[in-house]
CSV table of C-alpha atoms in Angstrom, one decimal:
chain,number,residue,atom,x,y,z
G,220,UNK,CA,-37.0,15.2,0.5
G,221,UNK,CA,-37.3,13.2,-2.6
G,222,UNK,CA,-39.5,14.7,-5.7
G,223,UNK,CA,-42.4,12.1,-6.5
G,224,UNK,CA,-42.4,9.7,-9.1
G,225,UNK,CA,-39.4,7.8,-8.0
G,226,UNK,CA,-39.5,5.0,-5.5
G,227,UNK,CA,-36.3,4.1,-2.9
G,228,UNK,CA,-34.0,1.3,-3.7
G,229,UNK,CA,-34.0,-1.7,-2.1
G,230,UNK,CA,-32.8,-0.9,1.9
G,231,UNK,CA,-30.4,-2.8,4.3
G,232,UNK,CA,-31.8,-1.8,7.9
G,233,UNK,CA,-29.7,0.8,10.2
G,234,UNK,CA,-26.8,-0.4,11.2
G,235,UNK,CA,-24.2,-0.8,14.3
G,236,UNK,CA,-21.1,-2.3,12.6
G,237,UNK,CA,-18.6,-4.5,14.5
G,238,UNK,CA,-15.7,-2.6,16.7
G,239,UNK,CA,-12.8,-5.3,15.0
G,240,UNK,CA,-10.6,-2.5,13.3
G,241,UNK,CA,-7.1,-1.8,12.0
G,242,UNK,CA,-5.0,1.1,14.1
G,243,UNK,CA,-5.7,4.1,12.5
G,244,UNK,CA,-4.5,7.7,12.8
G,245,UNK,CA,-5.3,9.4,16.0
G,246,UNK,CA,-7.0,12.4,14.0
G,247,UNK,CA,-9.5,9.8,12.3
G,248,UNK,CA,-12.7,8.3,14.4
G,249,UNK,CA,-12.7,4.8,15.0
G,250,UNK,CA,-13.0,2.6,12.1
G,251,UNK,CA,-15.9,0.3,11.8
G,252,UNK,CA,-13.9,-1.2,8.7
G,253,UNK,CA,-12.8,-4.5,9.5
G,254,UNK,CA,-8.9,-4.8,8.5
G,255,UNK,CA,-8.6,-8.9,9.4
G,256,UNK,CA,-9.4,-10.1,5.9
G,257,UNK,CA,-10.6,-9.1,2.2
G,258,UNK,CA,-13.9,-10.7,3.0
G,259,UNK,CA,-14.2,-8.9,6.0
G,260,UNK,CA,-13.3,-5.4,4.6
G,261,UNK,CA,-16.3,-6.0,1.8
G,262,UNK,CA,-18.4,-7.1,4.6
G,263,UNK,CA,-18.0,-4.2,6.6
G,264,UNK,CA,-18.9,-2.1,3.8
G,265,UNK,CA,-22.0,-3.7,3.0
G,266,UNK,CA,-23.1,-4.5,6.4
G,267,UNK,CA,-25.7,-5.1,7.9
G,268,UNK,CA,-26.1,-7.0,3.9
G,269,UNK,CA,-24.8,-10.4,3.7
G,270,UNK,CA,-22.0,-11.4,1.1
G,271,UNK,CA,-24.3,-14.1,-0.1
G,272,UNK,CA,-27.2,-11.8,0.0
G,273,UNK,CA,-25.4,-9.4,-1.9
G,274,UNK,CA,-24.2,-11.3,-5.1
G,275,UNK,CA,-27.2,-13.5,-5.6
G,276,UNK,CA,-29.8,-10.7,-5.3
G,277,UNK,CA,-27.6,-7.4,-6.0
G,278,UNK,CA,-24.6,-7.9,-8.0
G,279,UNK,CA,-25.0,-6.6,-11.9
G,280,UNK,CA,-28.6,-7.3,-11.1
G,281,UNK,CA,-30.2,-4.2,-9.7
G,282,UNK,CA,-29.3,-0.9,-7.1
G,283,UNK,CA,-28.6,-1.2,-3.1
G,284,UNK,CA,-29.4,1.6,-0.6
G,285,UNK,CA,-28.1,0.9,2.7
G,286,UNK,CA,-29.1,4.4,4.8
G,287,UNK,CA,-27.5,4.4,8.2
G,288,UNK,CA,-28.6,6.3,11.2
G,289,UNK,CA,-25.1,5.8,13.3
G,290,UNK,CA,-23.5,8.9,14.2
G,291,UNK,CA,-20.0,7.1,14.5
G,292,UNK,CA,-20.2,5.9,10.5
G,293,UNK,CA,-21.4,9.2,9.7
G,294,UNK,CA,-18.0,10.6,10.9
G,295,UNK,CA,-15.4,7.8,10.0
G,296,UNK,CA,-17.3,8.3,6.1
G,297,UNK,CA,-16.5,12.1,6.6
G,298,UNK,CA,-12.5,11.8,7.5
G,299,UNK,CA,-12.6,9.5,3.9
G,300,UNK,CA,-12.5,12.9,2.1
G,301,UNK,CA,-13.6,16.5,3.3
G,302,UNK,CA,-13.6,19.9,1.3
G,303,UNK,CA,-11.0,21.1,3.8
G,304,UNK,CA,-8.4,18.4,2.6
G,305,UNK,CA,-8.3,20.3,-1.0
G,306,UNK,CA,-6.0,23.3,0.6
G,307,UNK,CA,-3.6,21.0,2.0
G,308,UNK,CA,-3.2,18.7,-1.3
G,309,UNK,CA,-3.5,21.5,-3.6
G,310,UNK,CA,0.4,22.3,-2.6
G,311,UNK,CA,1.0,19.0,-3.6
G,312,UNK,CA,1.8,19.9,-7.0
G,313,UNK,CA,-1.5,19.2,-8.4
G,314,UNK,CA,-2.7,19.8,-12.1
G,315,UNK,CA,-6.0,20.0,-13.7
G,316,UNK,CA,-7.6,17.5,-16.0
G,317,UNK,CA,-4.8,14.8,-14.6
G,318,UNK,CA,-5.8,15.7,-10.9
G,319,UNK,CA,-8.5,17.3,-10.7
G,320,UNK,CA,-11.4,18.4,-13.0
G,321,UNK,CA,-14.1,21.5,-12.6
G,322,UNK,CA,-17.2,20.9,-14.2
G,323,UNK,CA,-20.8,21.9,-14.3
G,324,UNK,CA,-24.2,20.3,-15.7
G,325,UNK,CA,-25.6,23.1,-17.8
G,326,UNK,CA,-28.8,22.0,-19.8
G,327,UNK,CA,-28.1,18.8,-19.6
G,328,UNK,CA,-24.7,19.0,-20.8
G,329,UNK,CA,-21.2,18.6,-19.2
G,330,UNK,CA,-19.4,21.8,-18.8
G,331,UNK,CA,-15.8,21.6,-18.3
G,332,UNK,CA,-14.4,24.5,-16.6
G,333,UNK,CA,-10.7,23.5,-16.0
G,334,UNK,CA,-8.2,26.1,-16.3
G,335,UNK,CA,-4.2,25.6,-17.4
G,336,UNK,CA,-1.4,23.7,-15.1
G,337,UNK,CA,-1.1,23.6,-11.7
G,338,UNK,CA,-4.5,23.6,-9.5
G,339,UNK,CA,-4.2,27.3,-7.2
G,340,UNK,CA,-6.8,26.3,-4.3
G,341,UNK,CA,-8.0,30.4,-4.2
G,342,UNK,CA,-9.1,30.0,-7.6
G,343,UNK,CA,-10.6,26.2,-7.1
G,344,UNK,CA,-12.6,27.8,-4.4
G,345,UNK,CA,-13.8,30.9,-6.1
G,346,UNK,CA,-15.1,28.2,-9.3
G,347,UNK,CA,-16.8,26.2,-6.4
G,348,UNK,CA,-18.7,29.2,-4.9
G,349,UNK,CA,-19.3,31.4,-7.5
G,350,UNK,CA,-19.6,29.3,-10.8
G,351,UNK,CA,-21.5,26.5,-8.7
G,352,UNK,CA,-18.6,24.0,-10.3
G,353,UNK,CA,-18.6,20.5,-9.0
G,354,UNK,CA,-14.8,19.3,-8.3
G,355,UNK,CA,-14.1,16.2,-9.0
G,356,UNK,CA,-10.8,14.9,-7.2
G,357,UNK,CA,-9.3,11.7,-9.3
G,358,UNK,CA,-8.0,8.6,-7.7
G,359,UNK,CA,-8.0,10.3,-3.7
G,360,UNK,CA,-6.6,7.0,-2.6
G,361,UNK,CA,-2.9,8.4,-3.4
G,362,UNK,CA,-2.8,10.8,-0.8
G,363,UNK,CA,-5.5,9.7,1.9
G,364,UNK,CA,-4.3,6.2,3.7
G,365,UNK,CA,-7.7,5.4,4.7
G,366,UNK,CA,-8.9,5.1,1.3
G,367,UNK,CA,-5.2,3.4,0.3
G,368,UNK,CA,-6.3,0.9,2.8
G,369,UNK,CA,-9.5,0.1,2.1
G,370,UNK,CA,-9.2,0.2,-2.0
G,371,UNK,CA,-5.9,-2.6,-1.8
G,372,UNK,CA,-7.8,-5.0,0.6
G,373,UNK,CA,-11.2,-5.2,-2.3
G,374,UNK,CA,-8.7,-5.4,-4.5
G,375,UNK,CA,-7.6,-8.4,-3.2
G,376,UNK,CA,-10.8,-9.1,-2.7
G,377,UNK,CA,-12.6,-8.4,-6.3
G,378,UNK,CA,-8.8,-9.6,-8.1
G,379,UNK,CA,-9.9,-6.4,-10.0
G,380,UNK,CA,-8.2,-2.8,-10.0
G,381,UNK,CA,-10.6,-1.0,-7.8
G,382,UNK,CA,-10.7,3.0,-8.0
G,383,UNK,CA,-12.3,6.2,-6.6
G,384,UNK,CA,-13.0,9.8,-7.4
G,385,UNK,CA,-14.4,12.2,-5.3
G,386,UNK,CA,-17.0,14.4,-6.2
G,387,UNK,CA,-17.8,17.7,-4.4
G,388,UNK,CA,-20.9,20.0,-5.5
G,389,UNK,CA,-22.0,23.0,-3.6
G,390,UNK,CA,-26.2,23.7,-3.1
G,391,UNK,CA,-28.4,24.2,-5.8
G,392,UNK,CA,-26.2,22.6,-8.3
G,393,UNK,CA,-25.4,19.6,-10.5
G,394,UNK,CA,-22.0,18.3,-11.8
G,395,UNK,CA,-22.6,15.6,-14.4
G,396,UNK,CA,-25.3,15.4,-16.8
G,397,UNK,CA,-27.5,11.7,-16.7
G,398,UNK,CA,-24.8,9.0,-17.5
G,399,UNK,CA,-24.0,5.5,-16.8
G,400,UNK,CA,-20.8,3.7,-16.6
G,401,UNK,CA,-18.6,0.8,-17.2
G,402,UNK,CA,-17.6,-0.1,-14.1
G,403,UNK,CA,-19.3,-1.6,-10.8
G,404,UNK,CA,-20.3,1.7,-8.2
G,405,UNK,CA,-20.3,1.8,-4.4
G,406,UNK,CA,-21.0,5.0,-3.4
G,407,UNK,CA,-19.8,6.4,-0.1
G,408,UNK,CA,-21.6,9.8,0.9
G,409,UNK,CA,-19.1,11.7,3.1
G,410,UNK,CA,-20.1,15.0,3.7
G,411,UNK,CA,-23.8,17.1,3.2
G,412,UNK,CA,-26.7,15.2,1.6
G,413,UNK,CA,-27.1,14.4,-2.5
G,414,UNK,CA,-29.7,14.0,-4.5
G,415,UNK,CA,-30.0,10.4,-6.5
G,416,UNK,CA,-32.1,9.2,-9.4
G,417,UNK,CA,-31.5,6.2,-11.0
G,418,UNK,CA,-33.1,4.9,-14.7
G,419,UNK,CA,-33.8,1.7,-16.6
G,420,UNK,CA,-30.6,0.6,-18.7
G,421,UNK,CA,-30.7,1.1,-22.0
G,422,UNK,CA,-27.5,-1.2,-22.4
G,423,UNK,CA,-27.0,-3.8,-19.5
G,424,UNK,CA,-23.8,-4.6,-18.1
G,425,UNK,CA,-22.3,-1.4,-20.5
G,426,UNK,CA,-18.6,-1.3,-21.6
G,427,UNK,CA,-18.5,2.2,-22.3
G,428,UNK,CA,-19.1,5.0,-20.5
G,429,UNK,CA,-21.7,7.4,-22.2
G,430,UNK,CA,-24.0,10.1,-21.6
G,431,UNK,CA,-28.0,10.2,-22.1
G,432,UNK,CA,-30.7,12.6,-22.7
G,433,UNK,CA,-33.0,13.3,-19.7
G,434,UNK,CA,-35.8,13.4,-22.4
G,435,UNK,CA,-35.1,9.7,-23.6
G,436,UNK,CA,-34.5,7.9,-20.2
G,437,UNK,CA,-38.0,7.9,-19.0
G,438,UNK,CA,-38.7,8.3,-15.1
G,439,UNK,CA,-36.5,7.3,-12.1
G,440,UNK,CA,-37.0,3.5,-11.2
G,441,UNK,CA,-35.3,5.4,-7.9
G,442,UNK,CA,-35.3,8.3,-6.1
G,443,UNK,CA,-33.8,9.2,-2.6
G,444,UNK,CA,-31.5,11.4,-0.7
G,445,UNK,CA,-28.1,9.9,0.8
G,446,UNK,CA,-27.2,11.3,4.2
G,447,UNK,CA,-23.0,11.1,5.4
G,448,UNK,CA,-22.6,7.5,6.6
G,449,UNK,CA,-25.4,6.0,3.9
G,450,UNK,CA,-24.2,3.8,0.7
G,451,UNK,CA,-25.0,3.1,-2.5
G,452,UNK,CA,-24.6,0.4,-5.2
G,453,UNK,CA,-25.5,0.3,-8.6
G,454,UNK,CA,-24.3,-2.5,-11.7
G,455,UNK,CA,-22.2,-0.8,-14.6
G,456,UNK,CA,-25.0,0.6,-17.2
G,457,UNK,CA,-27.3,2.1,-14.9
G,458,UNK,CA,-28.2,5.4,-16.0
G,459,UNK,CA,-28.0,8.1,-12.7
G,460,UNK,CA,-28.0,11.5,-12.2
G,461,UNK,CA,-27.5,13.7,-8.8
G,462,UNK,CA,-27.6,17.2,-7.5
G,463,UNK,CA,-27.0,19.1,-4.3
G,464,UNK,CA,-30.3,20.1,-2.8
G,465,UNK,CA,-30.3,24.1,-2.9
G,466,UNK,CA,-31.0,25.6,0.8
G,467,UNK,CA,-28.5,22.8,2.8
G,468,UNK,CA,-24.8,22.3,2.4
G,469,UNK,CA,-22.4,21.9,0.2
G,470,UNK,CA,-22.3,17.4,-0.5
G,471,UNK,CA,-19.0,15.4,-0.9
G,472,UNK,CA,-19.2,11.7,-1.8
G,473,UNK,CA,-16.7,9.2,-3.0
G,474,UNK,CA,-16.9,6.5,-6.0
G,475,UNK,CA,-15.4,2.8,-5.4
G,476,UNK,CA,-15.4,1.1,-8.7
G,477,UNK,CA,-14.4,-2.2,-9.8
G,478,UNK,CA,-14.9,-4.6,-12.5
G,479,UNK,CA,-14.3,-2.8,-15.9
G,480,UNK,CA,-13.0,-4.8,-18.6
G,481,UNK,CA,-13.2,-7.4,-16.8
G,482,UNK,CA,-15.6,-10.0,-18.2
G,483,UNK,CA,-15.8,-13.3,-19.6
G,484,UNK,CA,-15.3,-11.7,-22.8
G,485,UNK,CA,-12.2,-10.0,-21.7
G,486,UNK,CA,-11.4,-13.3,-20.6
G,487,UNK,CA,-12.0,-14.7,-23.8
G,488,UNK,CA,-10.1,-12.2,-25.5
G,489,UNK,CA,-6.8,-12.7,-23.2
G,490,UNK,CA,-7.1,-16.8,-22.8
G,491,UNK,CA,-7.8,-17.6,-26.6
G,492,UNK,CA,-4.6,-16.2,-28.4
G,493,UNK,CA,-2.4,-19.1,-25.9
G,494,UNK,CA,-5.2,-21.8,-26.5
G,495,UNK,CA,-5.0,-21.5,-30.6
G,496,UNK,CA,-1.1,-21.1,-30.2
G,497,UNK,CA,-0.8,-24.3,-27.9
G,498,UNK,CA,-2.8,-26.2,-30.0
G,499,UNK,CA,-1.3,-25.4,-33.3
G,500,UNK,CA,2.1,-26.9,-32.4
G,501,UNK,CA,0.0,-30.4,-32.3
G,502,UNK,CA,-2.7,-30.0,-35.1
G,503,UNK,CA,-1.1,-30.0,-38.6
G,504,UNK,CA,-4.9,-27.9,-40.1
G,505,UNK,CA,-4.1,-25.1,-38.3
G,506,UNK,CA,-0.9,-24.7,-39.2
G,507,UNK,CA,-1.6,-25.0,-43.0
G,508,UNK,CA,-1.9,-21.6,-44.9
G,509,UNK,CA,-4.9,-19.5,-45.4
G,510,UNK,CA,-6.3,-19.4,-49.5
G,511,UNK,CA,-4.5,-17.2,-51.2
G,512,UNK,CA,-5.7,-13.4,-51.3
G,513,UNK,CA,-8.3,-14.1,-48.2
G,514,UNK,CA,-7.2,-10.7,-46.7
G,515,UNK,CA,-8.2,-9.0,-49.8
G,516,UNK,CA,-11.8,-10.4,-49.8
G,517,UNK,CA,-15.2,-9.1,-48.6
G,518,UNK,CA,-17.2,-12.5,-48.8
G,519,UNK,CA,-15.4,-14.5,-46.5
G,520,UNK,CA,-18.1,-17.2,-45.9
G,521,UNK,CA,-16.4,-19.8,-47.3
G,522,UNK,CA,-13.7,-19.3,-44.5
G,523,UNK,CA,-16.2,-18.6,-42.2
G,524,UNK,CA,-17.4,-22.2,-41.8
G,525,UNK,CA,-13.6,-23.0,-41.8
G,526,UNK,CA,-13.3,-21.3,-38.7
G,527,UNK,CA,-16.4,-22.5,-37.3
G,528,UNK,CA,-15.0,-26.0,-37.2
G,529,UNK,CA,-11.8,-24.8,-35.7
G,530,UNK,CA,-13.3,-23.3,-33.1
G,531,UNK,CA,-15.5,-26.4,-32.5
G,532,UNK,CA,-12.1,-27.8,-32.1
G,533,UNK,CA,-10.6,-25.8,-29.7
G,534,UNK,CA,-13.9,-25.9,-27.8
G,535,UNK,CA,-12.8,-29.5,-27.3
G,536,UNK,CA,-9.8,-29.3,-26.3
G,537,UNK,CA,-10.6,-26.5,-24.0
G,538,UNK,CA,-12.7,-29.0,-21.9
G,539,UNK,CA,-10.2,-31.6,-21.7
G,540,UNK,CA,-7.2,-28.9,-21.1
G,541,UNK,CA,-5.9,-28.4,-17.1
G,542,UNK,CA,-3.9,-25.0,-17.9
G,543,UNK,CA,-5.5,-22.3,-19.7
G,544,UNK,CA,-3.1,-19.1,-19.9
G,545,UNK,CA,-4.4,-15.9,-18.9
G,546,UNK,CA,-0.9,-14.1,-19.0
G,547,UNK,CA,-1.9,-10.5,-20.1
G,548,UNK,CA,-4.5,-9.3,-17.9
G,549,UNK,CA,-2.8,-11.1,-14.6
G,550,UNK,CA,-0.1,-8.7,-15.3
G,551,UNK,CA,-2.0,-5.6,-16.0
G,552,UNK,CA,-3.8,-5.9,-12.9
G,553,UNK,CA,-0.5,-7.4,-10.8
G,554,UNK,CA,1.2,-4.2,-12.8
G,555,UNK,CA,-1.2,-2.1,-11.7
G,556,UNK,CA,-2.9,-2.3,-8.6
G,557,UNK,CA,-2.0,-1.2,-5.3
G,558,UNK,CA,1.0,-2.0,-3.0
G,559,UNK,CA,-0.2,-3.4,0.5
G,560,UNK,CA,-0.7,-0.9,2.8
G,561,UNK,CA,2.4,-1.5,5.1
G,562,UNK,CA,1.9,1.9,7.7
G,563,UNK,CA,4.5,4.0,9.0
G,564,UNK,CA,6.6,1.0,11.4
G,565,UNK,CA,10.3,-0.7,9.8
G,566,UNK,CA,10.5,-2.4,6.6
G,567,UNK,CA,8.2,-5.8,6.1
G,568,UNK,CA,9.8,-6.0,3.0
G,569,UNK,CA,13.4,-5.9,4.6
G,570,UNK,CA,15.1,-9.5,4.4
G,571,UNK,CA,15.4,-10.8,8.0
G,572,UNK,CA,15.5,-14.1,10.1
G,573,UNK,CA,17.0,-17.3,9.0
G,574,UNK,CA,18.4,-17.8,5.9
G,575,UNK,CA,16.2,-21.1,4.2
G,576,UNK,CA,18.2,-24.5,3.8
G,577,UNK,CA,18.5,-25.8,0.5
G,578,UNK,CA,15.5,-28.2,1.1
G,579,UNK,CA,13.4,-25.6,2.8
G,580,UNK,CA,9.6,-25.1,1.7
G,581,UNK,CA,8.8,-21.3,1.6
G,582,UNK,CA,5.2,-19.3,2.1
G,583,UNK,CA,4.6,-16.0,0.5
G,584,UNK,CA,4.0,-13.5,3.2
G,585,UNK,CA,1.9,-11.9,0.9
G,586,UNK,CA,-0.1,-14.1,-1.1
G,587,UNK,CA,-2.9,-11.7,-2.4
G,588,UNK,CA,0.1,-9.4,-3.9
G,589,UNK,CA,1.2,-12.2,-5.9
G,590,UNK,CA,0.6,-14.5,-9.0
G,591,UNK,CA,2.2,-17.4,-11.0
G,592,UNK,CA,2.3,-17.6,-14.8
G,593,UNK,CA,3.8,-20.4,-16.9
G,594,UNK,CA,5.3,-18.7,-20.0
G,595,UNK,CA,8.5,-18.8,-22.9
G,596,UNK,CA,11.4,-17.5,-21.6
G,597,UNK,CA,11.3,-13.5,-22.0
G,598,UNK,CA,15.3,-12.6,-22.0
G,599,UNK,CA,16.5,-15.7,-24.5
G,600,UNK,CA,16.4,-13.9,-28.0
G,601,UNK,CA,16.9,-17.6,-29.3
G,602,UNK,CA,14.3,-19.0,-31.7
G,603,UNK,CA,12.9,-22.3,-29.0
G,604,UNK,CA,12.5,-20.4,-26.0
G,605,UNK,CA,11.5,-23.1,-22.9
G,606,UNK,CA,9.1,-22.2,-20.6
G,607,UNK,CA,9.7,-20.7,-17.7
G,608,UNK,CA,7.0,-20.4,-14.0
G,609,UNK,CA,6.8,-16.6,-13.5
G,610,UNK,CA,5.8,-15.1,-10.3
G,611,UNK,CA,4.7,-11.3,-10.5
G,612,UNK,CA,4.2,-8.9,-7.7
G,613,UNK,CA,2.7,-5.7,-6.6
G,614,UNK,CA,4.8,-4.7,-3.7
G,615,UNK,CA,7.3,-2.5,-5.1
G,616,UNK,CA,3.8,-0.6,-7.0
G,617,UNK,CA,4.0,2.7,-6.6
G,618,UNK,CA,0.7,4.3,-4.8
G,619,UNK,CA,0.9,7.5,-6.4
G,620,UNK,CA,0.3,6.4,-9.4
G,621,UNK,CA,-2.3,3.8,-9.0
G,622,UNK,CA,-5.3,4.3,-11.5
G,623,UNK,CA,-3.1,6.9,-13.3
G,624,UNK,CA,-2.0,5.6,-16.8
G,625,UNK,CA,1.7,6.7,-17.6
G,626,UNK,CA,1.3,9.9,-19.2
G,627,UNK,CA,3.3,11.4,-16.6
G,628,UNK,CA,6.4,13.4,-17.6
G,629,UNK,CA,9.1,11.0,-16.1
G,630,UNK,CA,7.1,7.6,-17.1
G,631,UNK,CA,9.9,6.4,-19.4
G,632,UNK,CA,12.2,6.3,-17.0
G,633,UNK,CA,10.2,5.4,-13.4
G,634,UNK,CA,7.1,4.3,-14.8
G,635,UNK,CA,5.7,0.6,-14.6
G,636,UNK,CA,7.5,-2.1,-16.4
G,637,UNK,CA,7.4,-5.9,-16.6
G,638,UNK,CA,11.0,-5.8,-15.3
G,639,UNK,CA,10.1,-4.1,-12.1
G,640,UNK,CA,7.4,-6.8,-10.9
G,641,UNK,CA,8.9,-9.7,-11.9
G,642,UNK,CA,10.4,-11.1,-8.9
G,643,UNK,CA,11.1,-14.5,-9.6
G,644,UNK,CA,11.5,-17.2,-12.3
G,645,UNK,CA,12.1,-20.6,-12.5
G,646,UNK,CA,12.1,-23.5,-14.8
G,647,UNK,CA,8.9,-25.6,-14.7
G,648,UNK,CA,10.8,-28.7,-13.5
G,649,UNK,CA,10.8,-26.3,-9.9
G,650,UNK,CA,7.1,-26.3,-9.6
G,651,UNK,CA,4.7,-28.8,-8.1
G,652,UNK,CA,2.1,-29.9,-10.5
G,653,UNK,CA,-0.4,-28.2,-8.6
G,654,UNK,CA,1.0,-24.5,-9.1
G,655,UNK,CA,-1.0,-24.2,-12.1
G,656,UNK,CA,-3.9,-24.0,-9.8
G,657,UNK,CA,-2.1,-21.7,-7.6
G,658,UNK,CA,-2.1,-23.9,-4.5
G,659,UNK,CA,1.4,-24.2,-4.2
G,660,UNK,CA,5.2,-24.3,-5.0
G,661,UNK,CA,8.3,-26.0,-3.9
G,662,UNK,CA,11.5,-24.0,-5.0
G,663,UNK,CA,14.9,-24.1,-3.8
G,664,UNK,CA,16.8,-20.9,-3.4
G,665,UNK,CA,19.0,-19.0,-0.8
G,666,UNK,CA,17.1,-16.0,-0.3
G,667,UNK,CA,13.0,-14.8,-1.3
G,668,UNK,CA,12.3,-11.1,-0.6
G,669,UNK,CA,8.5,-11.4,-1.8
C-alpha cells in the first residue's frame, strides 16, 4: 500500500480496450494495441483517456495514472519485456554501460555497479540477487518487435524520436536516486508492482536531466503503487523516485519517452540561421560589416540595440514569409528514427508492378517515413549552388541502432549518413507550389523505390 502523505494522480477508470489489433507472434497474448493508425496506437495506450482529454488537461501540465484491472492487459504489458528475456539477449553480444547498466540507490546516491565488456547473464543475475542492483536494459525496442512496433507508429505519431529503457529492481530495493528528466514519460509496468512518488518541479518543462536531494524536494504531490497492466505519465521536469516493495516480487517496467530537444526554442535555434541567411541576400544592413574589434569587446550594448532592430526586422518578414526552413532537425529525426516495422513476409520495399509513364502522378507508400526539404545543391562544389527539393527517408534505418549514437566500433564505415537517406532530389521547377507545405508533389521519373 502507499505510505501516507502522498495523494494518487489523477485516474482514467478500468479499462476493456478495443480487440482491433495487428498479427502478432503466436507466443505473445492478444494485443489490445491498435495497429490501423498513429492516432490509434496513442489511443490505445491511453485508453480509456481521450486524445483531446489528454493534451488539454495532461500534456506538460501535470501526471496521469491510468490503473487497470484487465487480466488480458496485464499479460500483453508483461510479454513487452520479462526478466527471463535477459538470458536469451545476453548471447547477443551485449556490453555494459552501452547495453546495459547495473546500478543501485545507496543514500540517496546513484551507484553504478557495471563491470568490463561483454554482459555474462550468471554474473548479471548474481548483481541482481545478491547486490539488490537494479538493471537497466537501454533502448529494448532493438531486439523485442512488439516494442519496435509500437515505438515507430508514436513516432510517426509525436514526429519525435521516441525511446525506452527498461528497468528491473528486485524487493526491498531502489535503483535511481530522486531525479527528473528532459524528456516526456509513459510508463508501462510489466512485471511485479513499484513503488512511485512524484514532487513539485523545481524547473518546469527541464532540458537537462539532473538529480535532487530528497531533503530539498519537499513531500510527494503523488503517491501510489503500479500493478502489470497500469500506466503512468508524467511532463519532462517532474521530480520522481521508485522502489520495489520489499516482501512481493521482483518489478520490471518500461520507459516510452518522447519530446527532448524538441521545443519552440529548438525550433528557434534550427529555423533562424536560414531566415537571417535568406534575408541577407535582399537587405544591404545586414550584409554590411560589424565595427571593427566587436569580438574583442565586453560592452556590447551599443550592438545590442543594433541587433534588436534586426531582429524586429526579421520578425517581419517572418510573418509575411510562406517557407521557413527547418532543414537540420528534419534530418536528425528522419536520420534517426525507426524503420517501419515491415514483419517477417517478402520485401515491401522490393520494386514491383508497373513501371509509371512519363506523365504519371506517384504516392508515397510510406508517407510518415518521409519528408521534403528545399535546400542548395549538396554535391556542386561550385560557388552559386541552385536549390534543389530533397526528399529524406527512414526506411533503409537500421533498428539496431536506433536511440544509439554512433560510438559503435564500425560507425565510420556502416553508421548513419546523409548519403544513405537521401533518396531523391529534384530541381524546384519539379515541385508543385504546395510541397512546401507537404501536401504534395508531381515529379516525373521511371522508377521510385520509397
Amino acid at each position: 500500500m502507499p505510505k501516507k502523505g502522498g495523494k494518487q494522480a489523477e485516474t482514467g477508470k478500468k479499462i476493456h480496450v478495443p480487440c482491433k489489433r495487428a498479427k502478432v507472434e503466436a507466443s505473445c497474448p492478444p494485443s489490445p494495441m491498435n495497429y490501423v493508425s498513429p492516432d490509434s496506437v496513442f489511443e490505445s495506450l491511453i485508453f480509456p483517456i481521450k486524445q483531446e482529454q489528454f493534451f488539454k488537461e495532461y500534456w506538460e501540465q501535470k501526471p496521469l495514472l491510468i490503473q487497470r484491472d484487465d487480466p488480458s492487459v496485464a499479460a500483453y504489458y508483461q510479454s513487452l519485456f520479462q526478466l527471463m528475456d535477459l538470458k536469451e539477449l545476453s548471447s547477443h553480444g551485449l556490453y555494459y554501460g552501452r547495453d546495459v547498466n547495473i546500478c543501485r540507490c545507496v543514500n540517496g546516491k546513484k551507484k553504478v555497479l557495471n563491470k568490463d565488456g561483454k554482459v555474462n547473464y550468471m554474473q548479471l543475475k548474481r548483481d541482481f540477487d545478491q547486490k539488490k542492483a537494479t538493471i537497466q536494459f537501454h533502448q529494448p525496442q532493438r531486439f523485442k518487435d512488439e516494442l519496435w512496433k509500437i515505438q515507430e507508429k508514436l513516432e510517426c505519431y509525436f514526429g519525435s524520436l521516441v525511446g525506452s529503457n527498461v528497468y528491473i529492481t528486485p524487493p526491498g530495493s531502489q535503483g535511481l536516486p530522486p531525479h527528473y528528466d528532459d524528456v516526456e514519460v509513459f510508463i508501462l509496468q510489466l512485471e511485479g508492482e513499484k513503488h512511485w512518488r512524484l514532487y513539485k518541479p523545481t524547473v518546469h518543462l527541464a532540458r537537462e536531466y539532473n538529480v535532487e536531494l530528497e531533503d530539498q524536494i519537499g513531500n510527494p504531490t503523488h503517491e501510489f503503487i503500479l500493478k502489470p497492466g497500469d500506466l503512468l505519465y508524467f511532463p519532462r521536469g517532474t521530480i520522481h523516485q521508485a522502489d520495489t516493495p520489499l516482501g512481493g516480487s521482483y518489478s520490471t517496467h518500461v520507459t516510452i519517452s518522447t519530446y527532448q530537444n524538441n521545443s519552440w526554442g529548438d525550433f528557434l535555434l534550427d529555423a533562424i540561421p536560414g531566415l537571417v541567411f535568406d534575408t541577407a541576400k535582399e537587405d544591404l544592413d545586414l550584409r554590411t560589416s560589424i565595427p571593427r574589434q566587436l569580438l574583442m569587446q565586453v560592452d556590447i550594448a551599443d550592438s545590442a540595440r543594433r541587433l534588436s532592430s534586426f531582429l524586429r526586422s526579421l520578425a517581419d518578414r517572418l510573418e509575411n514569409t510562406k517557407e521557413l526552413r527547418s532543414s537540420d532537425m528534419k534530418k536528425d529525426f528522419i536520420m534517426n528514427r525507426l524503420p517501419p516495422f515491415l514483419g517477417n513476409g517478402p520485401d515491401p520495399l522490393a520494386p514491383g508492378g508497373k513501371l509509371p509513364k512519363l506523365d504519371s502522378k506517384i504516392r508515397l507508400q510510406f508517407k510518415d517515413h518521409a519528408i521534403i526539404t528545399v535546400e542548395p545543391e549538396q554535391e556542386n562544389s561550385d560557388e552559386i549552388r541552385k536549390e534543389m527539393v530533397y526528399i529524406y527517408h527512414s526506411l533503409k534505418n537500421r533498428r539496431e541502432r536506433h536511440m544509439m549514437g554512433n560510438e559503435d566500433d564500425d560507425a565510420s564505415e556502416e553508421g548513419i549518413s546523409e548519403d544513405s537517406v537521401t533518396s531523391l532530389r529534384f530541381t524546384r521547377d519539379h515541385a508543385y507550389s504546395g510541397m512546401q507545405r507537404n501536401v504534395g508533389i508531381s515529379i516525373n521519373l521511371t522508377r521510385l523505390k520509397l
